[in-house]
Tab-separated table of C-alpha atoms in Angstrom:
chain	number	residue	atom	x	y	z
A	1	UNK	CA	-17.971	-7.644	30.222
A	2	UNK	CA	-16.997	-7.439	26.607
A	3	UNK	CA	-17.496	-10.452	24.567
A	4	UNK	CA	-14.436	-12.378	23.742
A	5	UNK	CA	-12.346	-10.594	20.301
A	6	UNK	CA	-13.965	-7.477	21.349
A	7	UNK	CA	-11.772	-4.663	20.226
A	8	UNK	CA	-13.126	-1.949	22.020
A	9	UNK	CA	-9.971	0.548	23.195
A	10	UNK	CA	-8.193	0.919	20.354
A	11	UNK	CA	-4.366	2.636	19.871
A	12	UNK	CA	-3.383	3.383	16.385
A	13	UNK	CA	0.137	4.569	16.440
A	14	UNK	CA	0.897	6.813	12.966
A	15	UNK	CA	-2.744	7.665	12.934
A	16	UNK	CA	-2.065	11.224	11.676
A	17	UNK	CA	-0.536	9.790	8.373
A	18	UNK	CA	-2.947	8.524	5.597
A	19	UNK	CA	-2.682	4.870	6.456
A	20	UNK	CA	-3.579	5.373	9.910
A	21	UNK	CA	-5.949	7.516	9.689
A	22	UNK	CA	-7.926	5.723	7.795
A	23	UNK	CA	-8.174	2.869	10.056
A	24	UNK	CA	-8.511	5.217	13.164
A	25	UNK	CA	-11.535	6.647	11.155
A	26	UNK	CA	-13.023	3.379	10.440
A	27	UNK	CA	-12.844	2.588	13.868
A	28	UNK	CA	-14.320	5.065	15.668
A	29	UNK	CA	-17.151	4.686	13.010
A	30	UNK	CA	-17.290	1.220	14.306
A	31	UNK	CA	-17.991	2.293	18.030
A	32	UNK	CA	-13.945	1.515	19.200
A	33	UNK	CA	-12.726	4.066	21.719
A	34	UNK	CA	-9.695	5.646	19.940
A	35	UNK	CA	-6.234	6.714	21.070
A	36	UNK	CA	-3.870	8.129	18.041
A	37	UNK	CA	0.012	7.994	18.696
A	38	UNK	CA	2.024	10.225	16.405
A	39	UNK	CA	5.362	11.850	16.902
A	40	UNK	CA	3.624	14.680	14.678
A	41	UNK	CA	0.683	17.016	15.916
A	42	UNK	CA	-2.892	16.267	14.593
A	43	UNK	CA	-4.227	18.349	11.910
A	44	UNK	CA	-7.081	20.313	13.544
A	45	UNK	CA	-10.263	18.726	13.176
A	46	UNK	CA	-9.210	15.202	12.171
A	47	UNK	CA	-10.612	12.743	13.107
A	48	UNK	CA	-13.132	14.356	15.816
A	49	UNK	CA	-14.240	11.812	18.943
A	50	UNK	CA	-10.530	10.227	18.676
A	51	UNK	CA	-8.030	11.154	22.003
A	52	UNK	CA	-4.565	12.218	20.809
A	53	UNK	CA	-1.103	11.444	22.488
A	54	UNK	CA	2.120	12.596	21.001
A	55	UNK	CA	4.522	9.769	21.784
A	56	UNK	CA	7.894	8.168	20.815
A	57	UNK	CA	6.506	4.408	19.892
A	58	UNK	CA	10.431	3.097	19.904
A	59	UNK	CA	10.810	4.817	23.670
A	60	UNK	CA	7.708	4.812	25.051
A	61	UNK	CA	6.695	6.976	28.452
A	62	UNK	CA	4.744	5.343	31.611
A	63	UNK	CA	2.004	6.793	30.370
A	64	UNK	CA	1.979	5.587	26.766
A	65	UNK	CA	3.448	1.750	27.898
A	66	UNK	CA	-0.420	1.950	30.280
A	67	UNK	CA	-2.346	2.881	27.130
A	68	UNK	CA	-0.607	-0.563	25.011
A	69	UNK	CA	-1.541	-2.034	28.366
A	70	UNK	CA	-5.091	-1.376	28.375
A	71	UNK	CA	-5.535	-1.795	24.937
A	72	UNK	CA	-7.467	-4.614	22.805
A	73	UNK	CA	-5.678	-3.426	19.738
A	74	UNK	CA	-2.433	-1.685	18.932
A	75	UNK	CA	-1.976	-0.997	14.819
A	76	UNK	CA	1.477	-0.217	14.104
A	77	UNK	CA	1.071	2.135	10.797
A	78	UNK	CA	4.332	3.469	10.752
A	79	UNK	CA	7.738	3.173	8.545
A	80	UNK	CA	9.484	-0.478	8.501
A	81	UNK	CA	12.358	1.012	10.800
A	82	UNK	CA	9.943	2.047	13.230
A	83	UNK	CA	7.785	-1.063	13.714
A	84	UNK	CA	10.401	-3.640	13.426
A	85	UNK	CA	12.343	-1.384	16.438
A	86	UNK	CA	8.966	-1.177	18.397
A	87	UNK	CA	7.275	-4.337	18.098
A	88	UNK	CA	8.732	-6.049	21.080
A	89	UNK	CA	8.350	-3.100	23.178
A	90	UNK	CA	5.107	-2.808	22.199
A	91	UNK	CA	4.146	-6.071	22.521
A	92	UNK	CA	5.579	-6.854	26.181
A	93	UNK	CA	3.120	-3.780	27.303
A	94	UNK	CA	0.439	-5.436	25.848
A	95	UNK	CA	-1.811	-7.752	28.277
A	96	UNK	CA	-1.623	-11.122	26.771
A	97	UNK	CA	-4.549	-12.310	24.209
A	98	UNK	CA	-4.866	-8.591	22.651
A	99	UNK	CA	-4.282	-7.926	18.882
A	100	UNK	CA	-1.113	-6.392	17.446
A	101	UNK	CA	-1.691	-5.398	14.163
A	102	UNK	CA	0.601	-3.798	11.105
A	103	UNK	CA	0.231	-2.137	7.654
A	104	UNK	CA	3.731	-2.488	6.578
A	105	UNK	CA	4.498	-2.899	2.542
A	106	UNK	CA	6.462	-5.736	3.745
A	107	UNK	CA	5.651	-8.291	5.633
A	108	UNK	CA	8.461	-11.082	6.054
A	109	UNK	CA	10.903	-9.084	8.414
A	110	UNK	CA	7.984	-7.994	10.849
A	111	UNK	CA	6.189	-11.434	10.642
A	112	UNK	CA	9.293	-13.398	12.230
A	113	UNK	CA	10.210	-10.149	14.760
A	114	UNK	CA	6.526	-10.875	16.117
A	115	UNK	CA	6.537	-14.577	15.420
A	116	UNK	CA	10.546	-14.695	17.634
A	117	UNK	CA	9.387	-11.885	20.497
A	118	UNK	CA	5.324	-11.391	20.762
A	119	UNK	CA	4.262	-14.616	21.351
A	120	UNK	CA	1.744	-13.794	24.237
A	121	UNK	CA	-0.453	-11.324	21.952
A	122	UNK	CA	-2.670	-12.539	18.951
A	123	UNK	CA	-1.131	-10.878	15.253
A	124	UNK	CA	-2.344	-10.194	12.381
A	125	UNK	CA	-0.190	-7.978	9.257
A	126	UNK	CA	-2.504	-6.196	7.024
A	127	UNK	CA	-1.435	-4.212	3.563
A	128	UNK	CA	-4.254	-2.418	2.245
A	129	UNK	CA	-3.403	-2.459	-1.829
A	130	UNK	CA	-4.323	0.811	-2.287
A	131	UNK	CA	-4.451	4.599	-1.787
A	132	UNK	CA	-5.717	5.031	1.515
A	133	UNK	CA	-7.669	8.417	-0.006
A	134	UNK	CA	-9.932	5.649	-2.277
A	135	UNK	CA	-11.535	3.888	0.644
A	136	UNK	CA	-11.983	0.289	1.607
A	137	UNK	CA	-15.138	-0.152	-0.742
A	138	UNK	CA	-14.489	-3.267	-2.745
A	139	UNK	CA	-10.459	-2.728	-2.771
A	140	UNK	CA	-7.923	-6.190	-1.662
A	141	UNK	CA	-6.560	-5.640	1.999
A	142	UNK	CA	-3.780	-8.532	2.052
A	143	UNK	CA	-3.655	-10.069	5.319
A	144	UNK	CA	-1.339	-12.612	7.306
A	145	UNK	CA	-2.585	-14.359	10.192
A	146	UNK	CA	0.711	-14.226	12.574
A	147	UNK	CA	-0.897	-15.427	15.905
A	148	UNK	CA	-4.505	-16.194	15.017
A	149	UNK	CA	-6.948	-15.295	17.727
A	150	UNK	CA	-10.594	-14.161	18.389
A	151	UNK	CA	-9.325	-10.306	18.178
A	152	UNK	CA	-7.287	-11.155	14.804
A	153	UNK	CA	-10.910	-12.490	13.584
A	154	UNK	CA	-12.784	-9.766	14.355
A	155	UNK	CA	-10.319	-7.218	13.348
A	156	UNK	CA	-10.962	-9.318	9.686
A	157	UNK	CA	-14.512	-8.867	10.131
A	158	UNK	CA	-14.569	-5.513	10.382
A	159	UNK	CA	-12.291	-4.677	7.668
A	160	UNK	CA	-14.979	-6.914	5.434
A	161	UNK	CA	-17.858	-4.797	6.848
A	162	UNK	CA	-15.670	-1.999	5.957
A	163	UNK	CA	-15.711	-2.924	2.298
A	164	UNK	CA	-12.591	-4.388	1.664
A	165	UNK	CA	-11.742	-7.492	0.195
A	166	UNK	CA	-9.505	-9.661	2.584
A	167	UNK	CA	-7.231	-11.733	1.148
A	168	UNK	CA	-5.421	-14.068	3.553
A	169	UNK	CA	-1.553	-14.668	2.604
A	170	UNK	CA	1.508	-16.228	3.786
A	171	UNK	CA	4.205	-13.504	4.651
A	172	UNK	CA	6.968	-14.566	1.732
A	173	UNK	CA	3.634	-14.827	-0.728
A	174	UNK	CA	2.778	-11.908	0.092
A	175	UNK	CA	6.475	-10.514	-0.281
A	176	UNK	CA	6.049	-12.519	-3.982
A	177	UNK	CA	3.077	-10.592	-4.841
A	178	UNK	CA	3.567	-7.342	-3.452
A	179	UNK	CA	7.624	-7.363	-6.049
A	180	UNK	CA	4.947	-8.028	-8.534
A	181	UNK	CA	2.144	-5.818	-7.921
A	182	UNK	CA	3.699	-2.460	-6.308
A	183	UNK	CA	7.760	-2.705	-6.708
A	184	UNK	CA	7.347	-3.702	-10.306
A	185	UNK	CA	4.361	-1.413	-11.104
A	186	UNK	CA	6.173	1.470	-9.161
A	187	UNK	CA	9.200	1.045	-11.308
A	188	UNK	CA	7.825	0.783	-14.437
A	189	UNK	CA	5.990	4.201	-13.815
A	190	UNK	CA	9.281	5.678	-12.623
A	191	UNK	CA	11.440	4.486	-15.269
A	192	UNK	CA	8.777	5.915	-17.755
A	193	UNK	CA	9.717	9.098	-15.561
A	194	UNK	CA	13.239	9.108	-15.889
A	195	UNK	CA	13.525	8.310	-19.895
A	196	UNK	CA	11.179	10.871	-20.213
A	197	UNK	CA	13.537	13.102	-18.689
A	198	UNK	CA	16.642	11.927	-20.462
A	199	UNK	CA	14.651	12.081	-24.029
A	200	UNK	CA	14.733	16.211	-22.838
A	201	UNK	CA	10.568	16.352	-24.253
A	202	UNK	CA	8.727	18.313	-22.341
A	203	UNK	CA	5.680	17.245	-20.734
A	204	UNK	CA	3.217	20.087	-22.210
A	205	UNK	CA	4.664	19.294	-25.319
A	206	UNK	CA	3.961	15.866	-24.613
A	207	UNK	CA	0.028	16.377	-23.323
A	208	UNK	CA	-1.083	18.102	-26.264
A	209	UNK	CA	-0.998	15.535	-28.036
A	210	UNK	CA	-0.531	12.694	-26.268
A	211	UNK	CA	-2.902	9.644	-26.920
A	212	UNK	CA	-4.626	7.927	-24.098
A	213	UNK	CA	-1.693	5.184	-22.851
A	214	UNK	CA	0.803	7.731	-22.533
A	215	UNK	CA	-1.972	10.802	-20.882
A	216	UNK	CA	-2.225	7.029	-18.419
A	217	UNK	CA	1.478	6.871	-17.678
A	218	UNK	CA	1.595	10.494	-17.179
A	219	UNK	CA	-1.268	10.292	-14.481
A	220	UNK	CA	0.466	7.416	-12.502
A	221	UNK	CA	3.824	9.252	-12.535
A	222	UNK	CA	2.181	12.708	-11.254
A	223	UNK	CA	0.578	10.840	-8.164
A	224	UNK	CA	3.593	8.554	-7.570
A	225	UNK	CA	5.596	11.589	-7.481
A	226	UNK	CA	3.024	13.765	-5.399
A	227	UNK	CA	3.228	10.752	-2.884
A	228	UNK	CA	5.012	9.945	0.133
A	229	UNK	CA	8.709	9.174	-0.649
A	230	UNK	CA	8.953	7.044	2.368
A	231	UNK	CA	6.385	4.543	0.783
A	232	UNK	CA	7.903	4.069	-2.346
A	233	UNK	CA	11.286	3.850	-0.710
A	234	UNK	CA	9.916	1.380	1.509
A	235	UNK	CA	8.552	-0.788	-1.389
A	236	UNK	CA	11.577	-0.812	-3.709
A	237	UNK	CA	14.044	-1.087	-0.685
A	238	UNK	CA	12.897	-3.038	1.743
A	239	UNK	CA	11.240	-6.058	-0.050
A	240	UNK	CA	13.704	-8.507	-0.608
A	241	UNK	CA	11.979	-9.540	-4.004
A	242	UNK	CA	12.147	-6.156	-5.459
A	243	UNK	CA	15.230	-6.550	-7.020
A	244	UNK	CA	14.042	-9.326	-8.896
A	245	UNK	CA	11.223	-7.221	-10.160
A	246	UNK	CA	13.301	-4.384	-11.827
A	247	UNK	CA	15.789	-7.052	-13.212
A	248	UNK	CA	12.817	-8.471	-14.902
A	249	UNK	CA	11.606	-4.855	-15.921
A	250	UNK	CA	14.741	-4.469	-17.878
A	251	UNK	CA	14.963	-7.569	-19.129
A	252	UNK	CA	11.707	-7.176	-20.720
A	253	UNK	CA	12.967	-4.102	-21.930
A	254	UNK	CA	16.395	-5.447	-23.393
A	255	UNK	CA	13.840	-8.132	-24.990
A	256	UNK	CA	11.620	-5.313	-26.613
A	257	UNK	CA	14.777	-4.020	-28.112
A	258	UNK	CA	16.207	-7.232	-29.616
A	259	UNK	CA	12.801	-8.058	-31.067
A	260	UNK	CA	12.534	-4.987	-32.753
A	261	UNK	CA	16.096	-4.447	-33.596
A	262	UNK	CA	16.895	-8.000	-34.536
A	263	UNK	CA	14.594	-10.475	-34.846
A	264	UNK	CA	11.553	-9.064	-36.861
A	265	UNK	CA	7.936	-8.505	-37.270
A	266	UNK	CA	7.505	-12.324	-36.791
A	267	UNK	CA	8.439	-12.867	-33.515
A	268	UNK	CA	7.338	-9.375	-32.209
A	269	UNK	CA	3.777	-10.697	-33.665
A	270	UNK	CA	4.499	-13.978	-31.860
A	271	UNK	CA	5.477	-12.645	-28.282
A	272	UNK	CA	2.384	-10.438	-27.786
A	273	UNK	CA	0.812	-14.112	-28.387
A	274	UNK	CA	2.270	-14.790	-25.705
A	275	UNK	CA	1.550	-11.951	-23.221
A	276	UNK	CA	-2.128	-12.668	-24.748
A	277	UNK	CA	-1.865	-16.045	-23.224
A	278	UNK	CA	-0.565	-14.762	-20.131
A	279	UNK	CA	-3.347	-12.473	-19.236
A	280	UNK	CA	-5.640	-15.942	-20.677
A	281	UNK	CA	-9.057	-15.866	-19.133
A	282	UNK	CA	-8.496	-12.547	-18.360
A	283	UNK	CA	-8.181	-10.763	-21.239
A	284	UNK	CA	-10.839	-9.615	-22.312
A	285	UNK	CA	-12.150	-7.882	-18.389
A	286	UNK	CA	-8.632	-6.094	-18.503
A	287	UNK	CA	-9.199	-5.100	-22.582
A	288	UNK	CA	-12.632	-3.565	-21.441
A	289	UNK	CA	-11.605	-2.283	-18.402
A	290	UNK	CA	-9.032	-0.461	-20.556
A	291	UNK	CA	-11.843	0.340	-23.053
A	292	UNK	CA	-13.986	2.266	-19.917
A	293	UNK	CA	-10.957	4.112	-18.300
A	294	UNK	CA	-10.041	5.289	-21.827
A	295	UNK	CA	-13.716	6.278	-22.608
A	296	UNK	CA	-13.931	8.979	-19.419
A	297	UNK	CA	-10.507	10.433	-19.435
A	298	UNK	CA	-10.309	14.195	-20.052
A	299	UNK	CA	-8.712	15.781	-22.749
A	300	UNK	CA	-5.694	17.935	-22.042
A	301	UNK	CA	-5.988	21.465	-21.967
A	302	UNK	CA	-3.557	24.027	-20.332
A	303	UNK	CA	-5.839	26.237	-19.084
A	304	UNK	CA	-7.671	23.519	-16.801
A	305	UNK	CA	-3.938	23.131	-14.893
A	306	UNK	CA	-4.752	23.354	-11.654
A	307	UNK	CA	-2.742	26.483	-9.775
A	308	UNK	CA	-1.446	24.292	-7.320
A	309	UNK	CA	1.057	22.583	-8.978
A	310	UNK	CA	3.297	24.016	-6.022
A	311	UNK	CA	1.593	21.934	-3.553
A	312	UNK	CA	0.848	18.519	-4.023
A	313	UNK	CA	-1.869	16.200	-2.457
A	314	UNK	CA	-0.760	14.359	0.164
A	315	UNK	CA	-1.823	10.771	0.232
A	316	UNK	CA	-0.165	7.681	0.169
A	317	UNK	CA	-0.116	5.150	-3.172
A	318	UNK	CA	-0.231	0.924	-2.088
């Protein structure tokens, strides 16, 4: 008999995307038998000792409503649309006291679906803050506890003996923080994009010479825009709070302006004081941290482009 929050038949539906296939991975390295449900074929080779079922999660078959059934965990790593339609399904196939887990950007509009209509399973909404291509290894997985549980435990566990750093949230906290940390950084990086565009520069122009804050920008834009457009849709568009964020993005930008068109060297010198104070303790591990990723960049040159510009990596930026 397995020991109670055992999670030991495991369905990840979306496990051939990036998200969930990382957790698919880490499970099966963690001894869980493994089912992946994708509407999309499996690469070949991926993810070897996992069974594969290609399967509508919104309309599930028989056979795939028996496999939620005899599951101890079902992890939902698919678009908003797609979760918030399945859930309920999902969850009424489920025997009561398994785990129903998520990895959505956004947590407040699945949180109350499973909160109104999946009351008999234990929850749990995870959002690993990252690119699922860097790993687990000391990287925040935000987490909210929807229907706590000895399965919602243990899944915790395991993503702390996985590496990651679990931080436990409320859903419209994490909503807060997520505006702050991916719709605002997202935009920012994007913006940069587009006014570089409108200035007409090009970017080789720009690279030979650039100096090591803008060679930064121009890294983040190339992977944001070598991602998965679903993501960042789903982080500018479906987070409530993300409007917010850009509004306060060009605010600060319409600030900038006046302070250097208007008000003078004074209070320019006087408002990084402030930002100063707002990093506060802080300052000085972000300065250094700067200090180190400045220290091992590369220097441009054209002829170590790579010659696959056509085809970007896929993987998916948190």
């Amino acid at each position: 008999m397995d020991a109670p929050g055992a999670l030991r038949r495991c369905v990840v539906v979306g496990g051939a995307g990036a998200v969930g296939g990382l957790f698919a991975d880490r499970l099966l390295r963690s001894g869980a038998d493994v089912l992946v449900v994708d509407a999309a074929a499996p690469l070949p080779g991926r993810l070897p000792g996992a069974r594969f079922l290609k399967g509508d999660v919104t309309a599930p078959d028989g056979g795939l409503a028996a496999e939620f059934g005899r599951a101890d965990l079902v992890l939902l790593a698919v678009p908003e649309p797609v979760a918030l339609t399945a859930a309920a399904g999902v969850a009424a196939a489920m025997r009561p006291g398994a785990l129903l887990a998520d990895t959505l950007s956004v947590k407040g509009p699945i949180v109350r679906e499973v909160r109104a209509r999946a009351a008999a399973v234990e929850a749990v909404a995870l959002n690993p803050m990252f690119a699922p291509s860097l790993g687990f290894e000391g990287r925040p997985v935000a987490a909210v506890v929807v229907h706590d549980g000895p399965r919602a435990r243990t899944l915790l566990d395991l993503v702390g003996s996985w590496g990651g750093r679990v931080v436990l949230v409320e859903e419209d906290e994490h909503d807060r923080l997520a505006a702050a940390t991916q719709a605002l950084t997202h935009a920012a990086v994007l913006a940069f994009g587009l006014a570089l565009d409108r200035l007409g520069v090009g970017v080789a122009e720009l690279a030979a010479v650039a100096p090591p804050p803008h060679a930064t920008l121009l890294a983040l834009l190339a992977r944001i825009a070598s991602g998965t457009p679903e993501v960042y849709w789903d982080v500018q568009a479906a987070n409530p709070q993300a409007p917010a964020a850009r509004e306060a993005l060009a605010a600060g930008v319409r600030d900038l302006s006046a302070l250097v068109e208007r008000e003078g060297e004074e209070r320019f010198a006087a408002a990084l004081g402030s930002l100063r104070e707002l990093l506060g303790p802080d300052l000085g591990f972000y300065r250094d941290m700067c200090a180190r990723m400045f220290g091992g960049m590369s220097s441009y040159h054209p002829d170590a482009l790579s010659t696959n510009v056509s085809e970007p990596s896929v993987m998916t930026e948190r």
